[in-house]
mmCIF file of C-alpha atoms in Angstrom:
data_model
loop_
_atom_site.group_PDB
_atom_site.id
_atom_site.type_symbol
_atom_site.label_atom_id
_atom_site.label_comp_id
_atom_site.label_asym_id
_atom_site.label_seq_id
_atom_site.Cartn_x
_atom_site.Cartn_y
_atom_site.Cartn_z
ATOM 1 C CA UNK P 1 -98.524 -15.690 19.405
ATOM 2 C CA UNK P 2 -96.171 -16.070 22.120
ATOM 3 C CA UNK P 3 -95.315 -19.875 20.907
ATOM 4 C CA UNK P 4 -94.594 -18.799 17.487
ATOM 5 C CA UNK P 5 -91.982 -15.782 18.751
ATOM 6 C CA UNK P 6 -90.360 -18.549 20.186
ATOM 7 C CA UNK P 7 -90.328 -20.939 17.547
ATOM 8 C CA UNK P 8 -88.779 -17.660 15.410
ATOM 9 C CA UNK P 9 -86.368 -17.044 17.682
ATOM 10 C CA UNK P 10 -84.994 -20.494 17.877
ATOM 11 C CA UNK P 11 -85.043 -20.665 13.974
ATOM 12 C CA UNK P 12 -83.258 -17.142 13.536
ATOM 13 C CA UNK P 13 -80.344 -18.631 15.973
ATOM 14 C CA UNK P 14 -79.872 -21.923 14.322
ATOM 15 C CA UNK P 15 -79.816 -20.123 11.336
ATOM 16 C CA UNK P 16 -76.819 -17.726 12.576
ATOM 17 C CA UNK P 17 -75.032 -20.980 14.132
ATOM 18 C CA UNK P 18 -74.982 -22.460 10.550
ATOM 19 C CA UNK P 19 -73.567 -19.437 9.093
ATOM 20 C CA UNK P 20 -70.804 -18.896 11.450
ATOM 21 C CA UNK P 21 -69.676 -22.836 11.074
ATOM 22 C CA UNK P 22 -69.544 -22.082 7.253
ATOM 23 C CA UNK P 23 -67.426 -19.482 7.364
ATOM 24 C CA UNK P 24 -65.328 -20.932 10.019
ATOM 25 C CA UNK P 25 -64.628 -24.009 7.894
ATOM 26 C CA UNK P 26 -64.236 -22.315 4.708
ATOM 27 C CA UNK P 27 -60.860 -20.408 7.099
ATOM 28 C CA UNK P 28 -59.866 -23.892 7.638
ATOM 29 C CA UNK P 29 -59.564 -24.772 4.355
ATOM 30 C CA UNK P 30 -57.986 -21.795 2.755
ATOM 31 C CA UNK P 31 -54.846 -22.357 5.935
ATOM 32 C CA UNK P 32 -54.867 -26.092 4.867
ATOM 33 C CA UNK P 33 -54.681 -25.480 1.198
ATOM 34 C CA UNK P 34 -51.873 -23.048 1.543
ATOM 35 C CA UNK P 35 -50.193 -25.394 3.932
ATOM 36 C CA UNK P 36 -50.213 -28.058 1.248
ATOM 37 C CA UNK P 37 -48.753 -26.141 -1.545
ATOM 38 C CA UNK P 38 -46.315 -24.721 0.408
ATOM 39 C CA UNK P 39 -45.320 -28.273 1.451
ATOM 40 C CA UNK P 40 -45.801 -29.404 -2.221
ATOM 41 C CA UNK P 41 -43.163 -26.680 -3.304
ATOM 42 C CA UNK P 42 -39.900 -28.493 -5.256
ATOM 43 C CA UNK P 43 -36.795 -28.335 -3.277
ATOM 44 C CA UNK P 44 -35.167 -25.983 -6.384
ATOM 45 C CA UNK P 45 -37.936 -23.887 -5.765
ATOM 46 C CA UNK P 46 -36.862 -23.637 -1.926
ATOM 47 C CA UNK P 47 -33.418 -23.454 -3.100
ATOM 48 C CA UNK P 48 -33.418 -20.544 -5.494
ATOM 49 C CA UNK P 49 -35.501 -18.756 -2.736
ATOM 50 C CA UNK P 50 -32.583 -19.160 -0.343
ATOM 51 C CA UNK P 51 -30.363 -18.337 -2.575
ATOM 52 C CA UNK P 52 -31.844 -15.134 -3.133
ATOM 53 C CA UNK P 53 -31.883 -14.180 -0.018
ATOM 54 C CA UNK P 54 -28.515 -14.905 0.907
ATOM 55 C CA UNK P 55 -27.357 -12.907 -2.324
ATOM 56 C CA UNK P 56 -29.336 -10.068 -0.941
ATOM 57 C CA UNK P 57 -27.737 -10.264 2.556
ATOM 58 C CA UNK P 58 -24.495 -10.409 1.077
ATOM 59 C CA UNK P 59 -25.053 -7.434 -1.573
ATOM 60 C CA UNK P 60 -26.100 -5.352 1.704
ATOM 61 C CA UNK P 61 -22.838 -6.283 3.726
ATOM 62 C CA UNK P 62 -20.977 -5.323 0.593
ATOM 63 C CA UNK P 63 -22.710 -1.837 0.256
ATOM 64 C CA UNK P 64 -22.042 -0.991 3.687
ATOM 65 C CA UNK P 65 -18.667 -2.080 3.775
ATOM 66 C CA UNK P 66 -15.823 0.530 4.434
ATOM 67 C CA UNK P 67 -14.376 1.362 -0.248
ATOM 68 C CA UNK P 68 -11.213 -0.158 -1.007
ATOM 69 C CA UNK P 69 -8.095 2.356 -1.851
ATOM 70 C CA UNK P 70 -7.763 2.669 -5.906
ATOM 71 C CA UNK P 71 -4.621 -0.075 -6.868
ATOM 72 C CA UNK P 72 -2.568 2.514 -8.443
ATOM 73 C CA UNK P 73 -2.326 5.000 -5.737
ATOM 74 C CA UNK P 74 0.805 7.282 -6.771
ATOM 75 C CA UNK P 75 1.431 7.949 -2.995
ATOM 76 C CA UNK P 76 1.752 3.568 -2.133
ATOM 77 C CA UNK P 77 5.047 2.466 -1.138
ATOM 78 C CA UNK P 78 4.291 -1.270 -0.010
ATOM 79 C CA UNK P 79 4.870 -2.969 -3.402
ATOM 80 C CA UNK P 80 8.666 -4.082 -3.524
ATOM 81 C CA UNK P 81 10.094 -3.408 -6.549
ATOM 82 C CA UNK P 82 13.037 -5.618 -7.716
ATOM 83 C CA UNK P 83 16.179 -4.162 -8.344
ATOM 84 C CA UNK P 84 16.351 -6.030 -11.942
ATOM 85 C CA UNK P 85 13.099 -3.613 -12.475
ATOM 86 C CA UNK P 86 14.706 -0.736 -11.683
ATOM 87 C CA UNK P 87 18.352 -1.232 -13.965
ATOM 88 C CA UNK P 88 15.658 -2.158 -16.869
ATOM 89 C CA UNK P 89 14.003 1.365 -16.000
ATOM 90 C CA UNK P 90 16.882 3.247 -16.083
ATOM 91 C CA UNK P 91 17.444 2.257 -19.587
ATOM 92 C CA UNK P 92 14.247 2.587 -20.409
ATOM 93 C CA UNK P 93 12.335 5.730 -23.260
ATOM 94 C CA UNK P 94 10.615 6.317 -20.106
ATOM 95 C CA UNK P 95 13.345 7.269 -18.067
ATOM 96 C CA UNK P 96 14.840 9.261 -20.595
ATOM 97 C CA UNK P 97 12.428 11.423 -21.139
ATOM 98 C CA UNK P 98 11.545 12.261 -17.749
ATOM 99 C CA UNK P 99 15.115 13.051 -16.345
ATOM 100 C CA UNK P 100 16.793 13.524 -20.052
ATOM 101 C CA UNK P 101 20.303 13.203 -19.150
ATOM 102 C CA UNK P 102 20.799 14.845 -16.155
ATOM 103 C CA UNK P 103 21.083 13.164 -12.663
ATOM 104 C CA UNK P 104 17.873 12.237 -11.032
ATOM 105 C CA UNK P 105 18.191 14.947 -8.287
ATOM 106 C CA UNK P 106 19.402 17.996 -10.323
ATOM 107 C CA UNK P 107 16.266 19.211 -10.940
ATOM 108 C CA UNK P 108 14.899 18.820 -7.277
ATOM 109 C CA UNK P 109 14.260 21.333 -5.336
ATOM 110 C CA UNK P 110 13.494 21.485 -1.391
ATOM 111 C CA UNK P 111 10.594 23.560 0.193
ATOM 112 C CA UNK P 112 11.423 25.172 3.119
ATOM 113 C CA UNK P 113 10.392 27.707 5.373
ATOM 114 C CA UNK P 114 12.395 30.996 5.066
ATOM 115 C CA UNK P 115 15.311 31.823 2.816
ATOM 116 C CA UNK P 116 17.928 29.357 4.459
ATOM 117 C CA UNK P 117 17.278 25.753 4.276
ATOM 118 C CA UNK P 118 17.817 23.657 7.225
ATOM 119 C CA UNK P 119 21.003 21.999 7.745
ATOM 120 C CA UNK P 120 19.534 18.336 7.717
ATOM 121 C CA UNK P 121 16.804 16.695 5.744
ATOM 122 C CA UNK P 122 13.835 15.141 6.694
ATOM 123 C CA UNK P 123 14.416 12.038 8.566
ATOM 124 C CA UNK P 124 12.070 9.843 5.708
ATOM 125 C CA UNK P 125 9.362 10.720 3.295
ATOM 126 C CA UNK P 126 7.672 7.327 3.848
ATOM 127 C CA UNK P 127 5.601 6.867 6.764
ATOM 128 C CA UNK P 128 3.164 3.201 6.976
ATOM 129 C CA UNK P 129 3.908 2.571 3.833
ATOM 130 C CA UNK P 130 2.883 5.721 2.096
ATOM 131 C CA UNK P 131 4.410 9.425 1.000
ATOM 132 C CA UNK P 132 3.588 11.386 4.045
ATOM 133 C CA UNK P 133 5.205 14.685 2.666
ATOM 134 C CA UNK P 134 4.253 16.513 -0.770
ATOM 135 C CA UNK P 135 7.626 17.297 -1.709
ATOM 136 C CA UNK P 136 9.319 13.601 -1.431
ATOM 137 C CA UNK P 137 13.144 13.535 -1.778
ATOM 138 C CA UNK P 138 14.221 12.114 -6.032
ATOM 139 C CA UNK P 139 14.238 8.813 -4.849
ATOM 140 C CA UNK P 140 11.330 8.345 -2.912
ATOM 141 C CA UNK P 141 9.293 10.387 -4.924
ATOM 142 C CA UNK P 142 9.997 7.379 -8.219
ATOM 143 C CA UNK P 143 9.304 4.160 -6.827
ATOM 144 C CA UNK P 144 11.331 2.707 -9.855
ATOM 145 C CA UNK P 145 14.562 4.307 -8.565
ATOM 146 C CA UNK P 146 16.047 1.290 -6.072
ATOM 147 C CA UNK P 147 19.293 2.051 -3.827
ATOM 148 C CA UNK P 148 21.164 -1.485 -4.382
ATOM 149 C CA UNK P 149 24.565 -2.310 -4.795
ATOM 150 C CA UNK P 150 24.216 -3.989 -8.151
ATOM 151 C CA UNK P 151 21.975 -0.956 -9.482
ATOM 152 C CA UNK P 152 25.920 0.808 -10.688
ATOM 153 C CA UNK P 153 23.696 3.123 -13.054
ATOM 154 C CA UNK P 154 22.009 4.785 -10.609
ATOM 155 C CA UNK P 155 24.527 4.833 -7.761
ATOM 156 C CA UNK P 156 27.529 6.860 -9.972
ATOM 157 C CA UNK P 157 24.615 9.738 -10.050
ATOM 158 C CA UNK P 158 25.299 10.333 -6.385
ATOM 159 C CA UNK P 159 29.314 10.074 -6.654
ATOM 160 C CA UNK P 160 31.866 12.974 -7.365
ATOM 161 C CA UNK P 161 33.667 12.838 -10.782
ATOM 162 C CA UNK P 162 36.291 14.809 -8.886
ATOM 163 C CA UNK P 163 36.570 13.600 -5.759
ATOM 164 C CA UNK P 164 34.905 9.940 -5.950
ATOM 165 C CA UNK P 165 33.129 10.510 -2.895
ATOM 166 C CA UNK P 166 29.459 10.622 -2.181
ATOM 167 C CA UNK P 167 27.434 13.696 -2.939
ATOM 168 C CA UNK P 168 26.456 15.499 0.273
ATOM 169 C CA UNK P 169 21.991 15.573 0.999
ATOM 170 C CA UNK P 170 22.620 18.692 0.966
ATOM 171 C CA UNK P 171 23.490 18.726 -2.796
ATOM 172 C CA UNK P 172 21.056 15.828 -3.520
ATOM 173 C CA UNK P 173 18.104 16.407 -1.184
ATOM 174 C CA UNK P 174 17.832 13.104 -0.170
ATOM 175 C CA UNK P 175 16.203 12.442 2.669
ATOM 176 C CA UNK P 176 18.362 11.088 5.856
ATOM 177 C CA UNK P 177 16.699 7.524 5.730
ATOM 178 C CA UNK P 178 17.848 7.207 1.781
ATOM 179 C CA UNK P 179 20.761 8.785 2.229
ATOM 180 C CA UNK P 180 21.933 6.008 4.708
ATOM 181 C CA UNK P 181 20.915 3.293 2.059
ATOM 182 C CA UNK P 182 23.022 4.946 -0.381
ATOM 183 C CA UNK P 183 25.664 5.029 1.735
ATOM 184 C CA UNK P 184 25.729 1.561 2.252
ATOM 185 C CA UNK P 185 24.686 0.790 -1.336
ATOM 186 C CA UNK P 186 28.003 2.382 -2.299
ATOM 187 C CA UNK P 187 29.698 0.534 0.263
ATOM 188 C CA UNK P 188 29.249 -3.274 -0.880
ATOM 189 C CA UNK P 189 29.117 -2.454 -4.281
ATOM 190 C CA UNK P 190 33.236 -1.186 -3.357
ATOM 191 C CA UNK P 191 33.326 -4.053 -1.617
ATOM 192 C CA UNK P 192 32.456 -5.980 -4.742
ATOM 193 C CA UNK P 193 34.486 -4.508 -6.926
ATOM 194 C CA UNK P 194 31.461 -3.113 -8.769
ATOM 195 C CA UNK P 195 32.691 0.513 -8.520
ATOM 196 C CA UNK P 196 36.007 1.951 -8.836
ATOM 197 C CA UNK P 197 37.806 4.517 -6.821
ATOM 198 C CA UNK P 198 40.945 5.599 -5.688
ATOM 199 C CA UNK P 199 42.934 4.123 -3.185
ATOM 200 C CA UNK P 200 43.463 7.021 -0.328
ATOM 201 C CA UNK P 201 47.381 8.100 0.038
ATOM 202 C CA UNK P 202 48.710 6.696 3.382
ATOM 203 C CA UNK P 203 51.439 8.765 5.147
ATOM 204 C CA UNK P 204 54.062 6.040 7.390
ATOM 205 C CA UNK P 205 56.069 7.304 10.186
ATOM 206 C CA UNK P 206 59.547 5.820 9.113
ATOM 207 C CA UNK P 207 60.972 6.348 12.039
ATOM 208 C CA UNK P 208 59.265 3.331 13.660
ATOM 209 C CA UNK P 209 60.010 1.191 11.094
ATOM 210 C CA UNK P 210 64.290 2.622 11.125
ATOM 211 C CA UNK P 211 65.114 4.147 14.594
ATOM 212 C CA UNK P 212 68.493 6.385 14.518
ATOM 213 C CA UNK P 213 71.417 5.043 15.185
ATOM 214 C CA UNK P 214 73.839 6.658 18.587
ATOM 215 C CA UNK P 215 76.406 7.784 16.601
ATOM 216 C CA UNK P 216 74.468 9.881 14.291
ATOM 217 C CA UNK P 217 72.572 11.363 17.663
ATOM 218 C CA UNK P 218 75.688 11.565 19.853
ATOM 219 C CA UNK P 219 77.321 14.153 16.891
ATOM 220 C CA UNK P 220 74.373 16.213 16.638
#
């Protein structure tokens, strides 16, 4: 009895050896199958898979990028507008109908705090390149209006019919920084002949130019 639990016992382990090799070879050959088809793949096939993911990185970075500003932002002041723009504009339906025929600041009003205004306007309405203020001077507030010496249509709005001299920013509302520009818009366009004014009446001392004589001295 003894020899035969032996012989058993060897059988039973050869048995479990045989089993275990299967299975470990049948692993081997699922890794090596999957290894070939994976090397068998078409490079288009690699490709596109690339692709994909790259498309996917980049539609992440995109998503968590900062949003753009909207293009027409009524309170952007970096686009330059030419001044040949701006005499088309003031003869433009447009133009008409927003200001009719009255001067582009007659209808402005300032906000201030208290009953009395202050005796100076703000310094600029335009601060990096955009409207820092809600109640921007006439010409900052229409990007289309352009302070230039050959813009004559829009620079006889800010003269004196009476006097021919430039409208106080008190009167106007513009702002100090726009105010300057006018003032030198009005300047060259003088300078150019452009716009017309009167010459100012000079008073001479004629008695440098024809000293008394003695005689007439010595009498009185």
């Amino acid at each position: 009895m003894s020899v035969l639990r032996l012989i058993g016992g060897e059988i039973i382990s050869i048995y479990r050896q045989s089993l275990l090799a299967i299975g470990a070879g049948q692993t081997r050959g699922v890794a090596s199958t999957a290894f070939l088809r994976h090397a068998a793949k078409p490079e288009n096939e690699a490709s596109e898979d690339s692709a994909a993911g790259e498309e996917q990185e980049q539609g992440e970075a995109d998503a968590n990028a900062a949003p753009k500003q909207p293009v027409d932002d009524p309170k952007d002041r970096t686009r330059v507008i030419p001044v040949e723009t701006s005499i088309r504009y003031l003869a433009s339906e447009a133009y008409r109908q927003t200001y009719q025929d009255d001067p582009v600041w007659k209808q402005y009003r300032r906000n201030h705090k208290g009953p009395y205004p202050p005796k100076l306007t703000r310094k600029t309405c335009i601060r990096k390149g955009r409207i820092s203020t809600g109640n921007p001077c006439p010409i900052c507030r229409d990007e289309y209006l352009v302070l230039d010496h050959n813009n004559i249509n829009l620079l006889k709005q800010f003269i004196s019919p009476q006097t021919g001299e430039v409208l106080s920013y008190r009167v106007t509302g513009l702002c100090q920084k726009k105010h300057t520009q006018l003032l030198v818009a009005v300047e060259r366009a003088m300078d150019r002949g452009m716009l017309t004014f009167d010459v100012p009446f000079r008073e001479y001392d004629y008695s440098e130019y024809y000293p008394a004589k003695e005689g007439k001295s010595s009498s009185k």
